[in-house]
Short mmCIF file of C-alpha atoms and ligand atoms in Angstrom, two decimals:
data_model
loop_
_atom_site.label_atom_id
_atom_site.label_comp_id
_atom_site.label_asym_id
_atom_site.label_seq_id
_atom_site.Cartn_x
_atom_site.Cartn_y
_atom_site.Cartn_z
CA MET A 216 -63.41 -14.57 12.49
CA GLU A 217 -59.92 -15.56 11.47
CA ILE A 218 -57.80 -13.03 9.61
CA ARG A 219 -55.76 -14.61 6.80
CA LEU A 220 -53.25 -12.66 4.71
CA ASP A 221 -51.81 -15.47 2.61
CA GLY A 222 -50.06 -14.17 -0.50
CA LYS A 223 -49.99 -10.58 0.79
CA THR A 224 -46.77 -8.71 1.54
CA ALA A 225 -46.34 -6.30 4.44
CA ILE A 226 -43.59 -3.80 5.23
CA ILE A 227 -43.26 -2.98 8.94
CA THR A 228 -40.98 -0.16 10.06
CA GLY A 229 -39.47 -0.37 13.55
CA ALA A 230 -39.86 -4.16 13.44
CA SER A 231 -36.89 -5.21 15.57
CA ARG A 232 -38.71 -4.93 18.90
CA GLY A 233 -41.82 -3.69 20.69
CA ILE A 234 -45.06 -2.99 18.82
CA GLY A 235 -43.41 -3.35 15.39
CA GLU A 236 -41.97 -6.78 16.17
CA ALA A 237 -45.29 -8.00 17.63
CA THR A 238 -47.08 -6.74 14.51
CA ALA A 239 -44.58 -8.40 12.17
CA ARG A 240 -44.96 -11.71 14.03
CA LEU A 241 -48.77 -11.55 13.86
CA LEU A 242 -48.82 -10.56 10.18
CA HIS A 243 -46.45 -13.45 9.45
CA ALA A 244 -48.54 -15.90 11.48
CA SER A 245 -51.56 -14.74 9.43
CA GLY A 246 -49.77 -15.86 6.26
CA ALA A 247 -48.23 -12.62 4.99
CA ASN A 248 -44.71 -12.17 3.67
CA VAL A 249 -43.01 -9.61 5.89
CA MET A 250 -40.23 -7.12 5.22
CA LEU A 251 -38.80 -5.87 8.51
CA ILE A 252 -37.23 -2.41 8.74
CA SER A 253 -35.06 -0.77 11.42
CA ARG A 254 -31.68 0.93 11.74
CA LYS A 255 -29.63 -1.87 13.35
CA SER A 256 -29.11 -5.05 11.40
CA GLU A 257 -28.19 -7.49 14.18
CA VAL A 258 -31.47 -7.63 16.12
CA LEU A 259 -33.51 -7.21 12.94
CA GLU A 260 -31.77 -10.17 11.33
CA GLY A 261 -32.47 -12.22 14.46
CA VAL A 262 -36.20 -11.47 14.27
CA ALA A 263 -36.28 -12.28 10.53
CA LYS A 264 -34.41 -15.57 11.09
CA SER A 265 -36.72 -16.57 13.95
CA LEU A 266 -39.70 -16.13 11.60
CA GLY A 267 -38.05 -18.19 8.85
CA GLU A 268 -39.58 -18.40 5.39
CA ARG A 269 -41.59 -15.41 4.10
CA ALA A 270 -39.54 -13.00 6.25
CA SER A 271 -36.79 -10.66 5.15
CA TYR A 272 -35.23 -7.46 6.44
CA PHE A 273 -33.82 -4.18 5.20
CA VAL A 274 -31.74 -1.78 7.28
CA ALA A 275 -32.95 1.82 6.98
CA ASN A 276 -33.54 5.00 8.89
CA VAL A 277 -37.20 5.88 8.23
CA GLY A 278 -36.32 9.57 8.16
CA ASP A 279 -34.30 9.01 4.98
CA SER A 280 -36.47 9.10 1.85
CA GLU A 281 -33.85 7.45 -0.40
CA SER A 282 -33.76 4.48 1.98
CA ALA A 283 -37.56 4.31 1.78
CA ARG A 284 -37.46 4.05 -2.01
CA ASN A 285 -34.67 1.43 -1.86
CA ALA A 286 -36.58 -0.63 0.70
CA ILE A 287 -39.73 -0.52 -1.42
CA GLU A 288 -37.84 -1.65 -4.55
CA THR A 289 -36.09 -4.43 -2.62
CA THR A 290 -39.44 -5.64 -1.27
CA LEU A 291 -40.99 -5.68 -4.73
CA ASP A 292 -37.99 -7.59 -6.13
CA LYS A 293 -38.17 -10.15 -3.32
CA PHE A 294 -41.92 -10.67 -2.84
CA GLY A 295 -43.57 -9.08 -5.90
CA SER A 296 -46.07 -6.86 -4.09
CA ILE A 297 -46.57 -4.38 -1.23
CA ASP A 298 -50.12 -4.83 -0.02
CA ILE A 299 -49.66 -3.54 3.51
CA LEU A 300 -47.46 -0.79 4.96
CA ILE A 301 -47.16 -0.33 8.71
CA ASN A 302 -45.54 3.04 9.54
CA ASN A 303 -44.53 2.20 13.11
CA ALA A 304 -40.99 3.49 13.76
CA ALA A 305 -40.75 6.76 15.68
CA THR A 306 -38.32 8.72 17.78
CA ASN A 307 -38.52 10.91 20.87
CA PRO A 308 -35.10 12.44 21.54
CA TYR A 309 -36.29 15.16 23.95
CA PHE A 310 -38.13 15.37 27.27
CA GLY A 311 -39.16 18.75 28.66
CA SER A 312 -40.95 21.97 27.85
CA ILE A 313 -41.40 22.70 24.15
CA MET A 314 -40.19 26.24 24.93
CA GLU A 315 -36.73 24.76 25.43
CA ILE A 316 -36.43 22.11 22.74
CA ASP A 317 -33.43 22.75 20.49
CA GLU A 318 -34.03 23.04 16.79
CA SER A 319 -32.01 19.97 15.80
CA ARG A 320 -34.00 17.60 18.02
CA ALA A 321 -37.26 19.20 16.94
CA ILE A 322 -36.30 18.70 13.27
CA LYS A 323 -35.24 15.08 13.91
CA THR A 324 -38.60 14.32 15.60
CA VAL A 325 -40.54 15.77 12.67
CA GLN A 326 -38.26 14.08 10.13
CA VAL A 327 -38.66 10.57 11.53
CA ASN A 328 -42.23 10.61 12.87
CA GLN A 329 -44.00 12.82 10.38
CA ILE A 330 -41.93 13.02 7.19
CA GLY A 331 -41.01 9.34 7.58
CA THR A 332 -44.70 8.38 7.60
CA LEU A 333 -45.24 10.54 4.51
CA VAL A 334 -42.29 9.37 2.40
CA TRP A 335 -42.69 5.62 3.06
CA THR A 336 -46.36 5.91 2.10
CA GLN A 337 -45.53 7.94 -1.01
CA ALA A 338 -42.95 5.35 -2.07
CA ALA A 339 -45.30 2.38 -1.52
CA TYR A 340 -48.15 4.21 -3.25
CA SER A 341 -46.27 5.30 -6.37
CA SER A 342 -44.44 1.97 -6.79
CA TYR A 343 -47.31 -0.41 -6.18
CA MET A 344 -50.47 0.59 -4.28
CA LYS A 345 -51.71 3.25 -6.70
CA GLU A 346 -52.18 0.58 -9.40
CA ASN A 347 -52.88 -2.47 -7.29
CA GLY A 348 -54.47 -1.23 -4.06
CA GLY A 349 -53.35 -1.72 -0.51
CA SER A 350 -53.70 -0.80 3.11
CA VAL A 351 -51.59 1.54 5.27
CA VAL A 352 -51.64 1.64 9.07
CA ASN A 353 -49.84 4.49 10.85
CA VAL A 354 -48.86 4.22 14.51
CA ALA A 355 -49.81 7.48 16.23
CA SER A 356 -50.32 7.86 20.00
CA VAL A 357 -52.97 8.99 22.47
CA GLY A 358 -50.52 11.86 22.93
CA GLY A 359 -51.60 13.05 19.50
CA LEU A 360 -55.11 13.49 20.88
CA SER A 361 -54.29 15.20 24.18
CA VAL A 362 -51.95 17.73 25.79
CA GLU A 363 -49.31 16.64 28.30
CA TRP A 364 -46.07 17.97 29.71
CA GLY A 365 -42.64 16.48 28.90
CA ILE A 366 -43.33 14.74 25.59
CA GLY A 367 -45.25 17.64 24.10
CA PHE A 368 -43.20 18.03 20.95
CA TYR A 369 -43.30 14.29 20.18
CA ASN A 370 -47.07 14.53 20.68
CA VAL A 371 -47.25 17.33 18.12
CA THR A 372 -45.75 14.97 15.53
CA LYS A 373 -48.24 12.25 16.55
CA ALA A 374 -51.12 14.71 16.07
CA ALA A 375 -49.65 15.32 12.62
CA VAL A 376 -49.63 11.56 11.95
CA ILE A 377 -53.37 11.45 12.76
CA ARG A 378 -54.09 14.31 10.37
CA LEU A 379 -51.79 12.77 7.72
CA THR A 380 -53.82 9.57 8.06
CA GLU A 381 -57.05 11.46 7.39
CA GLN A 382 -55.58 13.41 4.49
CA MET A 383 -54.03 10.33 2.90
CA ALA A 384 -57.27 8.35 3.28
CA GLY A 385 -59.15 11.08 1.42
CA GLU A 386 -56.60 11.22 -1.38
CA MET A 387 -55.70 7.53 -1.75
CA GLY A 388 -59.14 5.92 -1.92
CA PRO A 389 -60.83 3.93 -3.29
CA LYS A 390 -57.96 1.54 -3.92
CA VAL A 391 -55.96 2.27 -0.78
CA ARG A 392 -57.23 2.47 2.80
CA VAL A 393 -55.26 4.42 5.41
CA ASN A 394 -55.90 4.16 9.14
CA ALA A 395 -54.04 4.75 12.39
CA VAL A 396 -53.82 3.34 15.87
CA ALA A 397 -53.28 5.57 18.90
CA PRO A 398 -51.70 3.43 21.61
CA GLY A 399 -51.70 4.43 25.26
CA LEU A 400 -48.85 3.31 27.50
CA ILE A 401 -47.38 0.05 26.17
CA LYS A 402 -44.66 -2.00 27.86
CA THR A 403 -41.77 -1.43 25.47
CA LYS A 404 -38.26 -0.02 25.63
CA PHE A 405 -39.51 3.23 24.08
CA ALA A 406 -41.77 4.01 27.05
CA LYS A 407 -39.72 2.35 29.83
CA ALA A 408 -39.22 5.60 31.76
CA LEU A 409 -42.99 5.99 32.02
CA TRP A 410 -43.82 2.57 33.52
CA GLU A 411 -40.76 0.67 34.78
CA SER A 412 -40.49 2.07 38.31
CA ASN A 413 -44.22 2.40 39.05
CA GLU A 414 -46.02 -0.20 36.97
CA ASP A 415 -48.62 -1.16 39.61
CA ILE A 416 -49.58 2.44 40.29
CA VAL A 417 -49.91 3.28 36.60
CA ALA A 418 -51.97 0.12 35.99
CA SER A 419 -54.28 0.80 38.94
CA LYS A 420 -55.34 4.10 37.36
CA LEU A 421 -56.56 2.48 34.13
CA PRO A 422 -60.12 1.15 33.71
CA LEU A 423 -58.65 -2.16 32.48
CA ARG A 424 -56.08 -2.21 35.35
CA ARG A 425 -53.02 -3.18 33.33
CA ILE A 426 -50.45 -1.55 31.10
CA GLY A 427 -50.68 -2.51 27.45
CA GLU A 428 -48.59 -5.21 25.81
CA PRO A 429 -47.25 -4.90 22.24
CA ASP A 430 -49.71 -7.61 21.15
CA ASP A 431 -52.67 -5.48 22.30
CA VAL A 432 -51.73 -2.98 19.60
CA ALA A 433 -50.54 -5.52 17.02
CA LYS A 434 -53.96 -7.21 16.93
CA VAL A 435 -55.69 -3.93 16.07
CA ILE A 436 -53.08 -3.06 13.45
CA VAL A 437 -53.54 -6.45 11.74
CA PHE A 438 -57.33 -6.00 11.79
CA LEU A 439 -57.06 -2.54 10.21
CA ALA A 440 -54.60 -3.82 7.61
CA SER A 441 -56.89 -6.70 6.62
CA GLU A 442 -60.07 -6.90 4.55
CA ALA A 443 -61.99 -7.35 7.81
CA ALA A 444 -61.66 -3.55 8.00
CA GLY A 445 -62.58 -3.16 4.32
CA TRP A 446 -65.00 -0.26 4.93
CA ILE A 447 -62.79 1.65 7.36
CA THR A 448 -60.49 4.41 6.17
CA GLY A 449 -59.24 7.64 7.74
CA SER A 450 -59.92 6.32 11.26
CA THR A 451 -57.70 6.41 14.32
CA VAL A 452 -58.40 3.60 16.76
CA VAL A 453 -57.44 4.30 20.37
CA VAL A 454 -55.82 1.28 22.08
CA ASP A 455 -55.16 2.47 25.62
CA GLY A 456 -56.89 0.29 28.21
CA GLY A 457 -59.32 3.15 28.75
CA ALA A 458 -56.73 5.80 29.68
CA MET A 459 -58.50 8.48 27.64
CA VAL A 460 -61.80 7.98 29.46
CA VAL A 461 -60.64 8.00 33.07
CA PRO A 462 -63.13 10.22 34.97
CA SER A 463 -61.62 13.47 36.27
CA GLY A 464 -61.93 12.23 39.87
CA GLY A 465 -59.93 9.12 38.95
CA ILE A 466 -60.91 5.45 39.25
CA THR A 467 -62.55 4.61 42.56
N1 NAP B 1529 -44.65 2.24 23.94
C1 NAP B 1529 -45.61 3.14 24.11
O1 NAP B 1529 -46.07 3.39 25.25
C2 NAP B 1529 -46.18 3.87 22.93
C3 NAP B 1529 -47.31 4.66 23.13
C4 NAP B 1529 -47.87 5.35 22.06
C5 NAP B 1529 -47.30 5.23 20.81
N2 NAP B 1529 -46.19 4.47 20.63
C6 NAP B 1529 -45.64 4.39 19.28
O2 NAP B 1529 -45.48 3.02 18.92
C7 NAP B 1529 -44.44 2.91 17.93
C8 NAP B 1529 -43.48 1.82 18.32
O3 NAP B 1529 -42.93 2.12 19.57
P1 NAP B 1529 -42.43 1.00 20.59
O4 NAP B 1529 -42.93 1.39 21.90
O5 NAP B 1529 -42.71 -0.36 20.05
O6 NAP B 1529 -40.85 1.31 20.54
P2 NAP B 1529 -39.54 0.39 20.68
O7 NAP B 1529 -39.84 -0.87 21.40
O8 NAP B 1529 -38.48 1.28 21.19
O9 NAP B 1529 -39.23 0.01 19.16
C9 NAP B 1529 -38.92 1.01 18.24
C10 NAP B 1529 -38.55 0.38 16.93
O10 NAP B 1529 -38.33 1.40 15.96
C11 NAP B 1529 -37.00 1.29 15.42
N3 NAP B 1529 -36.57 2.64 15.10
C12 NAP B 1529 -36.43 3.69 15.95
N4 NAP B 1529 -36.04 4.79 15.28
C13 NAP B 1529 -35.95 4.43 13.96
C14 NAP B 1529 -35.61 5.10 12.78
N5 NAP B 1529 -35.27 6.40 12.78
N6 NAP B 1529 -35.61 4.41 11.62
C15 NAP B 1529 -35.95 3.11 11.59
N7 NAP B 1529 -36.29 2.41 12.67
C16 NAP B 1529 -36.29 3.06 13.85
C17 NAP B 1529 -36.21 0.55 16.49
O11 NAP B 1529 -35.10 -0.17 15.99
P3 NAP B 1529 -33.64 0.47 15.75
O12 NAP B 1529 -33.23 1.11 17.03
O13 NAP B 1529 -32.79 -0.69 15.33
O14 NAP B 1529 -33.80 1.44 14.63
C18 NAP B 1529 -37.27 -0.43 16.99
O15 NAP B 1529 -37.39 -1.52 16.08
C19 NAP B 1529 -43.83 4.32 17.83
O16 NAP B 1529 -44.43 4.98 16.74
C20 NAP B 1529 -44.27 5.00 19.12
O17 NAP B 1529 -44.33 6.39 18.97
C21 NAP B 1529 -45.62 3.77 21.66
#
């Protein structure tokens, strides 16, 4: 089965590198117009230029709702539709016990990861998808499905993204489908501290014996965004090389 998205337009937040860039490249290769979003113009422009026609970019912080509305309007002016929204950008400014997180970093994490997902979806929905239909894919995390030390507060916002996905799916059907992916450890800058110094050890503990690549997640996002997933909404697909099902005694 080949997924084709010719004539569709997708907005991808956090598209300058990692999972967002891989997703933007795959959506574009599938025929979609792509609008790339991140905070820094230089790298973003480079990705857009490397894609060529049908690719554009808009500099925005996803935690800023006015930027979301401007990006949506710019996309509609340029491409005429917003059929797909990928809420991928996220932040994790704190590592440690949630008993010690300061309020400003807690608020920033909620603002970008949770409120960002909400306001970009609201903007796409009210400006286009409510009338014309569409598909939203939110990038959560396996951390939103489990409890772990160190990135606990970030994980709280990812749990919220999973619940937002379910709530939105219930409210936005039948014209709009909303799903999420929950990646495990993926080889990107975001998670470097978790894999860089001990990649082989981390990989050896996974049923599939390797750390994920951005493309592993991008392929699932593109599937969920496409009509191939036309009867799926409100779901969160775990993409983790089996990390969530490691037996308690470990892999032998
Ligand atoms: N890597 C993993 O192991 C892993 C696991 C589970 C879930 N995830 C999730 O996967 C998603 C992508 O992460 P990644 O690993 O691909 O990260 P990454 O390689 O660090 O890329 C993050 C992207 O988001 C952009 N970004 C960050 N903060 C932003 C903001 N406030 N507004 C707009 N853009 C922003 C960055 O560009 P600028 O700096 O230019 O803004 C960049 O394009 C995130 O939702 C993350 O929580 C990742």
